[in-house]
């Protein structure tokens, strides 16, 4: 999956209906910096990737585009239908587009020590298969292994790895390691405040 968390798509039913019934849609996209853009789109299809939905669509210009469906924050059916080109094949298009998208995406690599019990889950979170790194001095012996896990970006890496608690130990990058330690300290501080000083 390109994203680890499930995304809410309130307009998914509308997009699905439009794709099935070949209806144009007045859509509102939420772009970077909270910019909203209105477009009229012809949804050629919907694709599930990991826990996310993607909409393959064509605008009035005729160019085929792909967007994360969660970026569509508003959608209403128009009283106009569209004709898909007879040669358009959703599976073939998605396969080619996804391969191109994967090749062009940057990644954020994290070197860490992990308990062998969480390796399969880390494999799911990683953009590429993980391979254990040969042991070096100072690295705990099994059941701990050193691996490199690739995420989309810093934020995804931090959110994902925080969920593993003490089952992972970030080695580098140092900025991520310090950020996770800071988050852990804040959680501990918040927990102490919830318990109250009289309980200590």
PDB file of C-alpha atoms in Angstrom:
ATOM      1  CA  UNK A   1       0.000   0.000   0.000  1.00  0.00           C
ATOM      2  CA  UNK A   2       1.075   3.580  -0.634  1.00  0.00           C
ATOM      3  CA  UNK A   3      -0.672   4.618   2.574  1.00  0.00           C
ATOM      4  CA  UNK A   4      -1.024   2.601   5.736  1.00  0.00           C
ATOM      5  CA  UNK A   5      -4.143   4.188   7.212  1.00  0.00           C
ATOM      6  CA  UNK A   6      -7.703   3.792   6.011  1.00  0.00           C
ATOM      7  CA  UNK A   7      -9.053   6.952   4.390  1.00  0.00           C
ATOM      8  CA  UNK A   8     -12.633   8.154   4.594  1.00  0.00           C
ATOM      9  CA  UNK A   9     -14.248   8.984   1.236  1.00  0.00           C
ATOM     10  CA  UNK A  10     -17.743  10.431   1.840  1.00  0.00           C
ATOM     11  CA  UNK A  11     -18.391  10.816  -1.913  1.00  0.00           C
ATOM     12  CA  UNK A  12     -17.407   7.238  -2.804  1.00  0.00           C
ATOM     13  CA  UNK A  13     -21.023   6.151  -3.416  1.00  0.00           C
ATOM     14  CA  UNK A  14     -21.571   9.087  -5.786  1.00  0.00           C
ATOM     15  CA  UNK A  15     -18.350   8.381  -7.687  1.00  0.00           C
ATOM     16  CA  UNK A  16     -19.258   4.709  -7.961  1.00  0.00           C
ATOM     17  CA  UNK A  17     -22.717   5.524  -9.299  1.00  0.00           C
ATOM     18  CA  UNK A  18     -21.215   7.930 -11.826  1.00  0.00           C
ATOM     19  CA  UNK A  19     -18.726   5.303 -13.002  1.00  0.00           C
ATOM     20  CA  UNK A  20     -21.453   2.685 -13.403  1.00  0.00           C
ATOM     21  CA  UNK A  21     -23.933   5.002 -15.107  1.00  0.00           C
ATOM     22  CA  UNK A  22     -21.385   7.005 -17.176  1.00  0.00           C
ATOM     23  CA  UNK A  23     -22.432  10.317 -15.633  1.00  0.00           C
ATOM     24  CA  UNK A  24     -20.432  13.514 -15.534  1.00  0.00           C
ATOM     25  CA  UNK A  25     -19.770  14.789 -12.031  1.00  0.00           C
ATOM     26  CA  UNK A  26     -19.300  18.273 -10.610  1.00  0.00           C
ATOM     27  CA  UNK A  27     -16.418  17.557  -8.232  1.00  0.00           C
ATOM     28  CA  UNK A  28     -14.551  19.638  -5.684  1.00  0.00           C
ATOM     29  CA  UNK A  29     -10.934  18.655  -5.040  1.00  0.00           C
ATOM     30  CA  UNK A  30      -8.987  19.575  -1.923  1.00  0.00           C
ATOM     31  CA  UNK A  31      -5.432  20.373  -2.958  1.00  0.00           C
ATOM     32  CA  UNK A  32      -2.276  21.414  -1.115  1.00  0.00           C
ATOM     33  CA  UNK A  33      -2.572  24.295   1.363  1.00  0.00           C
ATOM     34  CA  UNK A  34      -6.338  23.670   1.632  1.00  0.00           C
ATOM     35  CA  UNK A  35      -6.996  25.038  -1.852  1.00  0.00           C
ATOM     36  CA  UNK A  36     -10.345  23.888  -3.288  1.00  0.00           C
ATOM     37  CA  UNK A  37     -10.708  23.375  -7.015  1.00  0.00           C
ATOM     38  CA  UNK A  38     -13.940  22.649  -8.881  1.00  0.00           C
ATOM     39  CA  UNK A  39     -13.802  20.373 -11.923  1.00  0.00           C
ATOM     40  CA  UNK A  40     -16.283  18.534 -14.093  1.00  0.00           C
ATOM     41  CA  UNK A  41     -15.061  14.962 -14.371  1.00  0.00           C
ATOM     42  CA  UNK A  42     -16.041  11.724 -16.067  1.00  0.00           C
ATOM     43  CA  UNK A  43     -15.120   8.907 -13.660  1.00  0.00           C
ATOM     44  CA  UNK A  44     -13.873   6.003 -15.769  1.00  0.00           C
ATOM     45  CA  UNK A  45     -13.436   3.787 -12.737  1.00  0.00           C
ATOM     46  CA  UNK A  46     -12.433   3.311  -9.101  1.00  0.00           C
ATOM     47  CA  UNK A  47      -9.437   1.320  -7.913  1.00  0.00           C
ATOM     48  CA  UNK A  48      -8.742   0.018  -4.405  1.00  0.00           C
ATOM     49  CA  UNK A  49      -5.058   0.218  -3.479  1.00  0.00           C
ATOM     50  CA  UNK A  50      -4.204  -0.952   0.033  1.00  0.00           C
ATOM     51  CA  UNK A  51      -6.736   0.833   2.232  1.00  0.00           C
ATOM     52  CA  UNK A  52      -7.233   3.741  -0.178  1.00  0.00           C
ATOM     53  CA  UNK A  53      -9.488   4.380  -3.160  1.00  0.00           C
ATOM     54  CA  UNK A  54      -8.337   6.056  -6.361  1.00  0.00           C
ATOM     55  CA  UNK A  55     -10.545   7.528  -9.050  1.00  0.00           C
ATOM     56  CA  UNK A  56      -9.510   7.369 -12.696  1.00  0.00           C
ATOM     57  CA  UNK A  57     -11.168  10.259 -14.480  1.00  0.00           C
ATOM     58  CA  UNK A  58     -11.225  12.409 -17.589  1.00  0.00           C
ATOM     59  CA  UNK A  59     -11.848  16.140 -17.641  1.00  0.00           C
ATOM     60  CA  UNK A  60     -13.346  18.232 -20.413  1.00  0.00           C
ATOM     61  CA  UNK A  61      -9.886  18.386 -22.015  1.00  0.00           C
ATOM     62  CA  UNK A  62      -9.927  14.614 -22.538  1.00  0.00           C
ATOM     63  CA  UNK A  63      -6.779  13.821 -20.514  1.00  0.00           C
ATOM     64  CA  UNK A  64      -6.975  10.742 -18.284  1.00  0.00           C
ATOM     65  CA  UNK A  65      -6.072  11.579 -14.680  1.00  0.00           C
ATOM     66  CA  UNK A  66      -5.789   9.705 -11.383  1.00  0.00           C
ATOM     67  CA  UNK A  67      -6.534  11.133  -7.951  1.00  0.00           C
ATOM     68  CA  UNK A  68      -6.800   9.761  -4.471  1.00  0.00           C
ATOM     69  CA  UNK A  69     -10.573   9.641  -4.001  1.00  0.00           C
ATOM     70  CA  UNK A  70     -10.165  11.124  -0.516  1.00  0.00           C
ATOM     71  CA  UNK A  71      -9.122  14.363  -2.250  1.00  0.00           C
ATOM     72  CA  UNK A  72     -12.646  14.647  -3.694  1.00  0.00           C
ATOM     73  CA  UNK A  73     -14.545  16.422  -0.923  1.00  0.00           C
ATOM     74  CA  UNK A  74     -17.680  17.165  -2.921  1.00  0.00           C
ATOM     75  CA  UNK A  75     -19.439  15.439  -5.811  1.00  0.00           C
ATOM     76  CA  UNK A  76     -22.820  15.719  -7.489  1.00  0.00           C
ATOM     77  CA  UNK A  77     -24.128  13.977 -10.585  1.00  0.00           C
ATOM     78  CA  UNK A  78     -24.796  16.065 -13.675  1.00  0.00           C
ATOM     79  CA  UNK A  79     -27.549  15.461 -16.233  1.00  0.00           C
ATOM     80  CA  UNK A  80     -25.017  14.494 -18.859  1.00  0.00           C
ATOM     81  CA  UNK A  81     -23.428  11.176 -19.753  1.00  0.00           C
ATOM     82  CA  UNK A  82     -20.043  10.397 -21.272  1.00  0.00           C
ATOM     83  CA  UNK A  83     -18.769   7.735 -23.647  1.00  0.00           C
ATOM     84  CA  UNK A  84     -15.687   5.736 -22.713  1.00  0.00           C
ATOM     85  CA  UNK A  85     -13.356   5.022 -25.619  1.00  0.00           C
ATOM     86  CA  UNK A  86     -13.902   1.377 -26.599  1.00  0.00           C
ATOM     87  CA  UNK A  87     -10.159   0.747 -26.364  1.00  0.00           C
ATOM     88  CA  UNK A  88      -9.917   1.964 -22.751  1.00  0.00           C
ATOM     89  CA  UNK A  89      -9.129  -0.882 -20.352  1.00  0.00           C
ATOM     90  CA  UNK A  90      -9.095   0.090 -16.657  1.00  0.00           C
ATOM     91  CA  UNK A  91      -6.886  -2.799 -15.535  1.00  0.00           C
ATOM     92  CA  UNK A  92      -4.284  -2.153 -18.229  1.00  0.00           C
ATOM     93  CA  UNK A  93      -4.312   1.592 -17.621  1.00  0.00           C
ATOM     94  CA  UNK A  94      -3.970   1.228 -13.836  1.00  0.00           C
ATOM     95  CA  UNK A  95      -1.141  -1.294 -14.109  1.00  0.00           C
ATOM     96  CA  UNK A  96       0.886   1.048 -16.288  1.00  0.00           C
ATOM     97  CA  UNK A  97       0.033   4.166 -14.301  1.00  0.00           C
ATOM     98  CA  UNK A  98       0.812   2.529 -10.941  1.00  0.00           C
ATOM     99  CA  UNK A  99       4.191   1.280 -12.180  1.00  0.00           C
ATOM    100  CA  UNK A 100       5.068   4.759 -13.439  1.00  0.00           C
ATOM    101  CA  UNK A 101       3.838   6.361 -10.219  1.00  0.00           C
ATOM    102  CA  UNK A 102       5.842   3.932  -8.091  1.00  0.00           C
ATOM    103  CA  UNK A 103       9.013   4.609 -10.063  1.00  0.00           C
ATOM    104  CA  UNK A 104       8.632   8.382  -9.726  1.00  0.00           C
ATOM    105  CA  UNK A 105       7.834   8.483  -6.012  1.00  0.00           C
ATOM    106  CA  UNK A 106      10.502   9.472  -3.535  1.00  0.00           C
ATOM    107  CA  UNK A 107      10.917   7.348  -0.430  1.00  0.00           C
ATOM    108  CA  UNK A 108      11.997   7.833   3.159  1.00  0.00           C
ATOM    109  CA  UNK A 109      14.297   5.074   4.392  1.00  0.00           C
ATOM    110  CA  UNK A 110      14.572   4.205   8.079  1.00  0.00           C
ATOM    111  CA  UNK A 111      17.216   1.966   9.575  1.00  0.00           C
ATOM    112  CA  UNK A 112      16.029   0.291  12.749  1.00  0.00           C
ATOM    113  CA  UNK A 113      16.302  -2.672  15.065  1.00  0.00           C
ATOM    114  CA  UNK A 114      13.115  -4.680  15.219  1.00  0.00           C
ATOM    115  CA  UNK A 115      11.847  -7.670  17.132  1.00  0.00           C
ATOM    116  CA  UNK A 116      11.369 -10.593  14.772  1.00  0.00           C
ATOM    117  CA  UNK A 117       7.734 -10.822  15.869  1.00  0.00           C
ATOM    118  CA  UNK A 118       6.865  -7.572  14.072  1.00  0.00           C
ATOM    119  CA  UNK A 119       8.803  -8.146  10.846  1.00  0.00           C
ATOM    120  CA  UNK A 120       5.745  -9.272   8.893  1.00  0.00           C
ATOM    121  CA  UNK A 121       3.847  -6.128   9.924  1.00  0.00           C
ATOM    122  CA  UNK A 122       6.819  -3.933   9.017  1.00  0.00           C
ATOM    123  CA  UNK A 123       6.903  -5.665   5.639  1.00  0.00           C
ATOM    124  CA  UNK A 124       3.305  -4.562   5.103  1.00  0.00           C
ATOM    125  CA  UNK A 125       4.112  -0.964   6.026  1.00  0.00           C
ATOM    126  CA  UNK A 126       7.252  -0.829   3.881  1.00  0.00           C
ATOM    127  CA  UNK A 127       7.151   0.301   0.259  1.00  0.00           C
ATOM    128  CA  UNK A 128       9.626  -2.434  -0.644  1.00  0.00           C
ATOM    129  CA  UNK A 129      10.516  -5.853   0.793  1.00  0.00           C
ATOM    130  CA  UNK A 130      12.735  -5.571   3.844  1.00  0.00           C
ATOM    131  CA  UNK A 131      15.953  -7.500   4.197  1.00  0.00           C
ATOM    132  CA  UNK A 132      17.782  -8.099   7.505  1.00  0.00           C
ATOM    133  CA  UNK A 133      21.173  -6.398   7.688  1.00  0.00           C
ATOM    134  CA  UNK A 134      24.195  -8.423   8.800  1.00  0.00           C
ATOM    135  CA  UNK A 135      24.816  -8.100  12.517  1.00  0.00           C
ATOM    136  CA  UNK A 136      27.528  -5.702  13.667  1.00  0.00           C
ATOM    137  CA  UNK A 137      29.051  -4.976  17.035  1.00  0.00           C
ATOM    138  CA  UNK A 138      26.529  -3.516  19.438  1.00  0.00           C
ATOM    139  CA  UNK A 139      23.457  -4.833  17.652  1.00  0.00           C
ATOM    140  CA  UNK A 140      21.325  -7.078  19.870  1.00  0.00           C
ATOM    141  CA  UNK A 141      21.335 -10.720  18.900  1.00  0.00           C
ATOM    142  CA  UNK A 142      18.154 -12.509  17.783  1.00  0.00           C
ATOM    143  CA  UNK A 143      15.246 -12.156  18.359  1.00  0.00           C
ATOM    144  CA  UNK A 144      16.315  -8.635  17.310  1.00  0.00           C
ATOM    145  CA  UNK A 145      17.282  -7.891  13.711  1.00  0.00           C
ATOM    146  CA  UNK A 146      18.422  -4.748  11.930  1.00  0.00           C
ATOM    147  CA  UNK A 147      16.447  -3.766   8.841  1.00  0.00           C
ATOM    148  CA  UNK A 148      15.782  -0.844   6.503  1.00  0.00           C
ATOM    149  CA  UNK A 149      12.124   0.043   6.021  1.00  0.00           C
ATOM    150  CA  UNK A 150      10.975   2.478   3.324  1.00  0.00           C
ATOM    151  CA  UNK A 151       8.056   4.841   3.901  1.00  0.00           C
ATOM    152  CA  UNK A 152       6.490   7.578   1.793  1.00  0.00           C
ATOM    153  CA  UNK A 153       7.739  10.387   4.009  1.00  0.00           C
ATOM    154  CA  UNK A 154       8.831  11.433   7.504  1.00  0.00           C
ATOM    155  CA  UNK A 155       5.287  11.797   8.859  1.00  0.00           C
ATOM    156  CA  UNK A 156       4.175   8.364   7.695  1.00  0.00           C
ATOM    157  CA  UNK A 157       7.309   6.775   9.146  1.00  0.00           C
ATOM    158  CA  UNK A 158       6.775   8.404  12.527  1.00  0.00           C
ATOM    159  CA  UNK A 159       3.067   7.556  12.733  1.00  0.00           C
ATOM    160  CA  UNK A 160       3.666   3.956  11.707  1.00  0.00           C
ATOM    161  CA  UNK A 161       6.646   3.273  13.963  1.00  0.00           C
ATOM    162  CA  UNK A 162       5.078   4.855  17.042  1.00  0.00           C
ATOM    163  CA  UNK A 163       2.452   2.116  16.897  1.00  0.00           C
ATOM    164  CA  UNK A 164       5.137  -0.549  17.418  1.00  0.00           C
ATOM    165  CA  UNK A 165       6.196   0.794  20.810  1.00  0.00           C
ATOM    166  CA  UNK A 166       9.237  -0.980  22.210  1.00  0.00           C
ATOM    167  CA  UNK A 167       9.270  -3.557  19.414  1.00  0.00           C
ATOM    168  CA  UNK A 168      11.335  -1.221  17.234  1.00  0.00           C
ATOM    169  CA  UNK A 169      14.321   1.041  17.880  1.00  0.00           C
ATOM    170  CA  UNK A 170      15.122   3.664  15.237  1.00  0.00           C
ATOM    171  CA  UNK A 171      18.834   3.956  14.455  1.00  0.00           C
ATOM    172  CA  UNK A 172      18.684   6.568  11.725  1.00  0.00           C
ATOM    173  CA  UNK A 173      17.815   9.110  10.544  1.00  0.00           C
ATOM    174  CA  UNK A 174      18.563  10.874  13.793  1.00  0.00           C
ATOM    175  CA  UNK A 175      15.787  13.439  13.271  1.00  0.00           C
ATOM    176  CA  UNK A 176      13.170  10.672  13.241  1.00  0.00           C
ATOM    177  CA  UNK A 177      14.702   8.983  16.279  1.00  0.00           C
ATOM    178  CA  UNK A 178      14.605  12.231  18.272  1.00  0.00           C
ATOM    179  CA  UNK A 179      11.048  12.979  17.123  1.00  0.00           C
ATOM    180  CA  UNK A 180       9.817   9.566  18.266  1.00  0.00           C
ATOM    181  CA  UNK A 181      11.585   9.968  21.621  1.00  0.00           C
ATOM    182  CA  UNK A 182       9.910  13.375  22.011  1.00  0.00           C
ATOM    183  CA  UNK A 183       6.492  11.890  21.231  1.00  0.00           C
ATOM    184  CA  UNK A 184       7.095   9.098  23.754  1.00  0.00           C
ATOM    185  CA  UNK A 185       8.071  11.627  26.436  1.00  0.00           C
ATOM    186  CA  UNK A 186       4.932  13.665  25.774  1.00  0.00           C
ATOM    187  CA  UNK A 187       2.717  10.591  25.974  1.00  0.00           C
ATOM    188  CA  UNK A 188       4.340   9.615  29.266  1.00  0.00           C
ATOM    189  CA  UNK A 189       3.879  13.135  30.609  1.00  0.00           C
ATOM    190  CA  UNK A 190       0.235  13.190  29.544  1.00  0.00           C
ATOM    191  CA  UNK A 191      -0.313   9.822  31.207  1.00  0.00           C
ATOM    192  CA  UNK A 192       1.145  11.045  34.466  1.00  0.00           C
ATOM    193  CA  UNK A 193      -1.104  14.099  34.350  1.00  0.00           C
ATOM    194  CA  UNK A 194      -4.184  11.927  33.796  1.00  0.00           C
ATOM    195  CA  UNK A 195      -3.302   9.738  36.779  1.00  0.00           C
ATOM    196  CA  UNK A 196      -2.732  12.745  39.044  1.00  0.00           C
ATOM    197  CA  UNK A 197       0.103  13.455  41.465  1.00  0.00           C
ATOM    198  CA  UNK A 198      -1.704  11.782  44.363  1.00  0.00           C
ATOM    199  CA  UNK A 199      -1.302   8.404  42.623  1.00  0.00           C
ATOM    200  CA  UNK A 200       2.491   8.703  42.387  1.00  0.00           C
TER     201      UNK A 200
END
